[in-house]
Tab-separated table of C-alpha atoms in Angstrom:
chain	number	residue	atom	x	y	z
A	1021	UNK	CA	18.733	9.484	11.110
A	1022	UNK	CA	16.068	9.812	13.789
A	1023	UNK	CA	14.832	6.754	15.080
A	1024	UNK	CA	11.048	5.703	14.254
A	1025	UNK	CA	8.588	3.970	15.888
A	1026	UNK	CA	7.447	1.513	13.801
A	1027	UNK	CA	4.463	-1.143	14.002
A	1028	UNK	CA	3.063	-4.381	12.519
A	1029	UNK	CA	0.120	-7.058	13.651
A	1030	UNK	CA	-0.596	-10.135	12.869
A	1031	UNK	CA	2.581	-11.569	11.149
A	1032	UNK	CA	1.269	-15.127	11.259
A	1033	UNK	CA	4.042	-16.668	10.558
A	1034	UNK	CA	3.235	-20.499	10.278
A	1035	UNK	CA	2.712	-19.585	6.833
A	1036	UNK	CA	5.513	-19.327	4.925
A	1037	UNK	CA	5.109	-17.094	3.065
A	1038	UNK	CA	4.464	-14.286	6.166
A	1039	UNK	CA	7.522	-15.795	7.786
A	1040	UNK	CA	9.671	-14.522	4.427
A	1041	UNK	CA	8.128	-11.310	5.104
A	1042	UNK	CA	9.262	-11.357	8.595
A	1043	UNK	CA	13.123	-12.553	7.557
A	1044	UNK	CA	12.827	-9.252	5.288
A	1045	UNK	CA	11.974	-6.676	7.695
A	1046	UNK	CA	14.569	-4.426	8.603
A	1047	UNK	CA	14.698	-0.920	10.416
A	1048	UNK	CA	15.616	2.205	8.363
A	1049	UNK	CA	18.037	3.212	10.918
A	1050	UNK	CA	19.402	0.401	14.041
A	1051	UNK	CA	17.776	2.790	16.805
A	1052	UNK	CA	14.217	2.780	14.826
A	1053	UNK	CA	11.720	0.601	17.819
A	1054	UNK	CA	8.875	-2.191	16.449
A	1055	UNK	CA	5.743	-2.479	17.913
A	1056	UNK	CA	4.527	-6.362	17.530
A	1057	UNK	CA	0.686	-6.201	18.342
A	1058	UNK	CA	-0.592	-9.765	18.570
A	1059	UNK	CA	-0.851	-12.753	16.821
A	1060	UNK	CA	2.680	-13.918	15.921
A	1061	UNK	CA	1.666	-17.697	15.530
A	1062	UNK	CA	0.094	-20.282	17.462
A	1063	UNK	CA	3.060	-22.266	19.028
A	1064	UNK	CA	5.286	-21.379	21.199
A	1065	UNK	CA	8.675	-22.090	18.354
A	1066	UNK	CA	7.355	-19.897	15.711
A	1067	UNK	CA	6.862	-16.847	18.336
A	1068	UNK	CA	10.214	-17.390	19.938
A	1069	UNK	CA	11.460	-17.222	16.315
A	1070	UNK	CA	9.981	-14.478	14.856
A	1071	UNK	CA	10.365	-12.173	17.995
A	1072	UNK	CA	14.103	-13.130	18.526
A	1073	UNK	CA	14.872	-12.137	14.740
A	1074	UNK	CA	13.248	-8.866	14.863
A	1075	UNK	CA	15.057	-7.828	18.398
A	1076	UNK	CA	18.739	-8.838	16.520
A	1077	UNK	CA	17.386	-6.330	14.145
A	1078	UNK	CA	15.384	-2.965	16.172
A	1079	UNK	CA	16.637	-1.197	18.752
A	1080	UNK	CA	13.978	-2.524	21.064
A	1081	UNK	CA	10.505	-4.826	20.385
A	1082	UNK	CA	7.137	-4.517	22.462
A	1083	UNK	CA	4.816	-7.202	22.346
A	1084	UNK	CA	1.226	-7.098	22.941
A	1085	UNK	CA	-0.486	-10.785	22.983
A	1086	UNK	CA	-3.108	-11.639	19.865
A	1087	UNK	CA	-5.425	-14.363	20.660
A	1088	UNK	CA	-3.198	-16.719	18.834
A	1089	UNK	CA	-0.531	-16.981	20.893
A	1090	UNK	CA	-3.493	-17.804	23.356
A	1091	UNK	CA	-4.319	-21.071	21.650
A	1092	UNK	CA	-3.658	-24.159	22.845
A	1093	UNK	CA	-3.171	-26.249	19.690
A	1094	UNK	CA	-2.651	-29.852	19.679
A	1095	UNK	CA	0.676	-29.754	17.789
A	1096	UNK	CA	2.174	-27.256	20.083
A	1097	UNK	CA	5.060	-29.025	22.826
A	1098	UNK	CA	4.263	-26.020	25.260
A	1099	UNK	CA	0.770	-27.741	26.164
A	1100	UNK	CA	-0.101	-24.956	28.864
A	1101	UNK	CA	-3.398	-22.576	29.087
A	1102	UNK	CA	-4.530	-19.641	30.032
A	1103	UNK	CA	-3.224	-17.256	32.556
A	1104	UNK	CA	-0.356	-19.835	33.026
A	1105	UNK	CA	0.452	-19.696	28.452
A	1106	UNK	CA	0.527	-15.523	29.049
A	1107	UNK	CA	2.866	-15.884	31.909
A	1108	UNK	CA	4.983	-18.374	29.989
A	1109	UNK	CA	5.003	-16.294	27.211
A	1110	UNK	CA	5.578	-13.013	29.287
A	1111	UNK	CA	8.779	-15.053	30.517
A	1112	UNK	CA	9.958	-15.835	26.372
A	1113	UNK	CA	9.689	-12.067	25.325
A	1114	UNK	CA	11.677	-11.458	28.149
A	1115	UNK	CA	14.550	-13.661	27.624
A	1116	UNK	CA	14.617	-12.062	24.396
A	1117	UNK	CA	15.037	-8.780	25.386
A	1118	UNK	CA	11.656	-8.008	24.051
A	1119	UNK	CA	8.911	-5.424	26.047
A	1120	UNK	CA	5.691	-7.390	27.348
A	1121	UNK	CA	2.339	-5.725	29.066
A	1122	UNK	CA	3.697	-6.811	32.291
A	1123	UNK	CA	7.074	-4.339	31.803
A	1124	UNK	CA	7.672	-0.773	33.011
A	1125	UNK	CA	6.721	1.709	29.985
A	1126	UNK	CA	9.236	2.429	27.915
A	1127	UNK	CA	9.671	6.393	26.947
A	1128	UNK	CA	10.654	6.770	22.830
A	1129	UNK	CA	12.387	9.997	22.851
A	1130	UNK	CA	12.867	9.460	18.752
A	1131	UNK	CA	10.758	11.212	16.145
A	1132	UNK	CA	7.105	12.284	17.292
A	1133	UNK	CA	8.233	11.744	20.874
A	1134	UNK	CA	8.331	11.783	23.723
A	1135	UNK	CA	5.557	9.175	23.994
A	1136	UNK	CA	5.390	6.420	26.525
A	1137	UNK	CA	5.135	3.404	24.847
A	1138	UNK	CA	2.099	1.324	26.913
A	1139	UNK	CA	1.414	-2.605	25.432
A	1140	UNK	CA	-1.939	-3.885	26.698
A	1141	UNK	CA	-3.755	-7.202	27.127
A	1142	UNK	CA	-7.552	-6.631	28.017
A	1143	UNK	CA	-9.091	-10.009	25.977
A	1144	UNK	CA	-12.662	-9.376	24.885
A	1145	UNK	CA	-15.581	-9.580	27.439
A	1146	UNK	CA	-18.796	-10.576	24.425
A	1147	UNK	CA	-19.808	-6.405	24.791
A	1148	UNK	CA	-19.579	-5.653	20.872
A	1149	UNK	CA	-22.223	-7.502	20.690
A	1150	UNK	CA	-24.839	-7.832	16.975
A	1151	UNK	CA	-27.768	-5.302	17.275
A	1152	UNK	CA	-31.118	-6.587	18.716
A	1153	UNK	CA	-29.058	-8.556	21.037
A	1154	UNK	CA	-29.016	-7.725	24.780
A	1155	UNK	CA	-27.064	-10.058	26.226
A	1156	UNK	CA	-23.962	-12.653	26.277
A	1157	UNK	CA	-25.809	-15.587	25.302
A	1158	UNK	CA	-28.216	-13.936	22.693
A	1159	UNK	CA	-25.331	-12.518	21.297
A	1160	UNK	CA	-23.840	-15.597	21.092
A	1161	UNK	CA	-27.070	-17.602	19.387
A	1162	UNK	CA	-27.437	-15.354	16.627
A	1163	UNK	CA	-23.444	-15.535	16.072
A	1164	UNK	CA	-23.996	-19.346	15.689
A	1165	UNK	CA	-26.761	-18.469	13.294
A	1166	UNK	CA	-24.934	-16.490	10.948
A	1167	UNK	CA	-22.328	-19.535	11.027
A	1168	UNK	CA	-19.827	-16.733	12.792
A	1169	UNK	CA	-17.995	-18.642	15.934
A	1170	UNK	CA	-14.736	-17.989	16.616
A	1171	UNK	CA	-11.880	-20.512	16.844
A	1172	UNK	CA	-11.006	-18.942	20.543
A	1173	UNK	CA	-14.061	-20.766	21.877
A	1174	UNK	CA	-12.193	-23.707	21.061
A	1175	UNK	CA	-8.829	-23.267	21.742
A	1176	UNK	CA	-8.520	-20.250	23.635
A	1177	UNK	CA	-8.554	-21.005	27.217
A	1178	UNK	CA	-9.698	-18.843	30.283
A	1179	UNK	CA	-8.065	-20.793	33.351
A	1180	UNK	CA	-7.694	-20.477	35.970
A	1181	UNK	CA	-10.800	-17.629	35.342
A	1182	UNK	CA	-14.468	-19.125	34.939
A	1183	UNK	CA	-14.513	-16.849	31.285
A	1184	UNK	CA	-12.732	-15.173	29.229
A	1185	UNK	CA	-15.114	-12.027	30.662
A	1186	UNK	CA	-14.067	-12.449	33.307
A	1187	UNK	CA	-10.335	-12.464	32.074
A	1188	UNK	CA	-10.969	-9.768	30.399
A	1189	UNK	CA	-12.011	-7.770	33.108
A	1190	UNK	CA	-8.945	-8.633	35.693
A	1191	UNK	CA	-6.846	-7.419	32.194
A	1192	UNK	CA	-8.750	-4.088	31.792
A	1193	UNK	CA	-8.001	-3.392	36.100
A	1194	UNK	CA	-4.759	-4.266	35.987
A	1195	UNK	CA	-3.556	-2.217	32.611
A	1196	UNK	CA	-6.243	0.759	33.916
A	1197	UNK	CA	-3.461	0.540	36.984
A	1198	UNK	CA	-0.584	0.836	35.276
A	1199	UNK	CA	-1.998	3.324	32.728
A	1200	UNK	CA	-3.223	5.453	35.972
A	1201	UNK	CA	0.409	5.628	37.000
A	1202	UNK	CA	1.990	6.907	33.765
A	1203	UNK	CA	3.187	10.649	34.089
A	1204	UNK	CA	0.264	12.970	33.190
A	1205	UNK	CA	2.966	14.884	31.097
A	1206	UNK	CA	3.674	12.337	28.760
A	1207	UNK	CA	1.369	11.188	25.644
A	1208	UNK	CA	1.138	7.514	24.819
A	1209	UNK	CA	0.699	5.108	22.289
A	1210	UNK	CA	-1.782	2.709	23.483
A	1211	UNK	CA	-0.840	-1.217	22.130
A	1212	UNK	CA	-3.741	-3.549	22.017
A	1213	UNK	CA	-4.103	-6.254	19.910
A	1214	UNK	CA	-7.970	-6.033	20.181
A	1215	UNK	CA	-9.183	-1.928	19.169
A	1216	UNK	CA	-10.149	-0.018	22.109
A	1217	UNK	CA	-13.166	1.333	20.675
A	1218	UNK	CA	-15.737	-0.737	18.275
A	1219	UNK	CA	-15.672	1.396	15.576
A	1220	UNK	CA	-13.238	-0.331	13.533
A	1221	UNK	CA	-14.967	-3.174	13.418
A	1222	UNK	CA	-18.275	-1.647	12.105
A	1223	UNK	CA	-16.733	-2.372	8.587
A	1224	UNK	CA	-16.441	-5.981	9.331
A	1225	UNK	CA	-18.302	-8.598	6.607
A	1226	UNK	CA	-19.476	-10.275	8.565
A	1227	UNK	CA	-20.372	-8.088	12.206
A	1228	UNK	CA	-21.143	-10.874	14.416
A	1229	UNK	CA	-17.412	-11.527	14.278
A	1230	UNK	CA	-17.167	-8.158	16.912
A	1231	UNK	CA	-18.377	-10.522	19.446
A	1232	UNK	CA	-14.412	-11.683	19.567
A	1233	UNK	CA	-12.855	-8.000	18.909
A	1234	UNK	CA	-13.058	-5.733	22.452
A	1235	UNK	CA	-14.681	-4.472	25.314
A	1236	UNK	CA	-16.662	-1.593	25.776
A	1237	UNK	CA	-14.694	-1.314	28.978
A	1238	UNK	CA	-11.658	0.466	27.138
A	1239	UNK	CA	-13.826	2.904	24.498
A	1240	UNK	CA	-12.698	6.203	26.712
A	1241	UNK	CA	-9.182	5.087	27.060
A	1242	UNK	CA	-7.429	7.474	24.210
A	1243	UNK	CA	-8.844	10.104	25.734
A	1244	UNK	CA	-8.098	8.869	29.290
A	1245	UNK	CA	-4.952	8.709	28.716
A	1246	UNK	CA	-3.738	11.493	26.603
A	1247	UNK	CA	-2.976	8.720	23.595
A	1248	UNK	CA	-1.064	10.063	20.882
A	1249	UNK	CA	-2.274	7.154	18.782
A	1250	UNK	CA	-3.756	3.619	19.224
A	1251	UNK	CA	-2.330	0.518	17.795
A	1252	UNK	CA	-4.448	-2.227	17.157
A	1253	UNK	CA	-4.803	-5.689	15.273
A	1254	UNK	CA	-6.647	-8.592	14.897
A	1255	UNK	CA	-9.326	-7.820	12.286
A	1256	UNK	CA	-6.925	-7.749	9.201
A	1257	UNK	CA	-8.438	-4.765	7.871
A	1258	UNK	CA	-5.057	-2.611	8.038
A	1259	UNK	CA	-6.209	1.261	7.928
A	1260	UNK	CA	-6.313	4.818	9.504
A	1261	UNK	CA	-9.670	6.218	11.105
A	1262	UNK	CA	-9.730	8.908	13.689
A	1263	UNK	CA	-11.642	9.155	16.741
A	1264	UNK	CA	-12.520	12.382	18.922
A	1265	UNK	CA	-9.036	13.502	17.206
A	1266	UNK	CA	-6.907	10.788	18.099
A	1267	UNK	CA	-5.514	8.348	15.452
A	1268	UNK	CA	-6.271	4.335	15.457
A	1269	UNK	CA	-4.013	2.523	13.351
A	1270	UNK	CA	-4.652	-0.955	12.398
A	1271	UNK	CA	-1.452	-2.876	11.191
A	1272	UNK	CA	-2.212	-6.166	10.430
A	1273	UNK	CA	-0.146	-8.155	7.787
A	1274	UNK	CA	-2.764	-10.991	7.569
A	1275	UNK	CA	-3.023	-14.085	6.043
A	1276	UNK	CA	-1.488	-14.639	2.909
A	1277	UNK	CA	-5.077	-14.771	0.787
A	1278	UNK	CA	-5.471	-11.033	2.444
A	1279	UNK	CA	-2.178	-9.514	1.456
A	1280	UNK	CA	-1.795	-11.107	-1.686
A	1281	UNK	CA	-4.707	-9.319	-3.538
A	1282	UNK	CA	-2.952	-6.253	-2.521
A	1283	UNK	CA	-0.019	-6.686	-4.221
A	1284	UNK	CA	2.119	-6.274	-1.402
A	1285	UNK	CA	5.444	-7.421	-1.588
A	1286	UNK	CA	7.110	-7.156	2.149
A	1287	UNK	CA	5.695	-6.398	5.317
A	1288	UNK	CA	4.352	-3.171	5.977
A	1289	UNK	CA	5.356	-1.462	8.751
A	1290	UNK	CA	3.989	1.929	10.137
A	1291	UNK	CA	5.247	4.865	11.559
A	1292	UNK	CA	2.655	5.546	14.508
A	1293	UNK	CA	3.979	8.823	15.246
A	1294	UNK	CA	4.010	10.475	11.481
A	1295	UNK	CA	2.547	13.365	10.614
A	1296	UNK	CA	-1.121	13.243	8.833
A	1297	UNK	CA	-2.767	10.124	8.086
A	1298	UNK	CA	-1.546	8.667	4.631
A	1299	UNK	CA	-0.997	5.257	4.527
């Protein structure tokens, strides 16, 4: 069987009924790769977990960070921040065998290849911001208003940067770097856990929320860098749309109240590189 590239988001799995999910995924064939784009869980146990289950299982994992694993929750042992948390957790997917942002680009030669296989981590820098806003802290007043503030701006710590702008921005120069260096001949599959481009987020309920989803730094990017198709996360609205021809696939599992409604029954995972856009 040729192997697949596969993809899921969001997994969650400090609830338990995600983390059944995740004990149920398997690969339709042991070469088939998993893409893992953000937000396993919040503490440092539950990622090691879920990410050394899934390597036993695929051929290889690559990670891209969520905000979760960002968080620095107060029932967490692994009590570090920031720069310092990524670095720690850069240093777990590794021991694991699993592929990190800060990793050479893998080339999948399997089915829709050959693609290299780029995982990003470019934060959010407050530019998706709500209309008749013009600026960081407007944007952020008429979030409060709408009762839309995100739990990052409590637990999800910048340091040792004065912002998570500015963050952001150090992440968007340093993967811009290593996309720069990718062979021109190859197509990729860009891995973010935030979208590249605010469009998927125009369908949000409520749109304040964008403030917390991307940066406007990254909206050329798929066409930058000859991207095959772009895997995103984060706003658990798992769907196809296309932009200037190029696929962005959201593949969030969610939170149990999301999934449930939809009557799924396992974990969905995608193949990035099919054919057509059926879900």
């Amino acid at each position: 069987m040729t192997p697949r590239l596969l993809a899921t988001s969001d997994l969650h799995v400090t609830y338990r009924q995600n983390r059944d999910f995740v004990s149920a995924i398997e690969p339709g064939s042991p070469d088939d790769w998993l893409i893992v784009a953000g937000d396993v869980a919040e503490k440092f146990d539950d990622v090691e977990w879920a990410l050394d289950a899934l390597r036993k299982r695929f051929r290889r994992v690559v990670w891209s960070p969520g905000n979760h694993e960002l968080w620095t929750v107060k029932d967490d042992p692994v009590q570090s921040r920031g720069e310092v948390r990524y670095k720690q957790l850069v240093e777990l997917c590794r021991s694991l065998g699993v592929l990190t942002p800060e990793d050479e680009f893998a080339v999948f030669e399997g089915a829709g290849g050959p693609v290299a296989v780029a995982p990003l981590f470019t934060l959010y820098d407050y530019t998706f911001r709500p209309a008749g806003t013009t600026d960081k802290a407007s944007a952020l007043a008429a979030a409060q208003e709408a009762g839309v503030v995100c739990t990052d701006e409590y637990f999800l710590h910048p340091d040792p940067y004065p912002s998570r702008e500015a963050w952001s921005a150090a992440r968007v120069a340093e993967s811009e770097r290593r996309l720069d260096a990718v062979d021109t001949a190859l197509r990729t599959v860009l891995i973010n856990h935030w979208p590249l481009v605010r469009d998927p987020t125009f369908v949000l309920r409520y749109p304040e929320f964008a403030l917390w989803c991307g940066t406007e730094r990254t909206a050329d990017w798929h066409l930058r860098y000859r991207a095959a198709v772009a895997v995103y996360g984060h706003l658990h609205i798992p769907r196809t749309i296309r932009k200037d021809g190029v696929r962005f696939d959201e593949v969030s599992l969610g939170y149990p109240r999301e999934w449930q409604p939809r009557g799924w029954t396992r974990a969905p995972l995608l193949d990035v590189l099919r054919e057509g856009d059926a879900r």
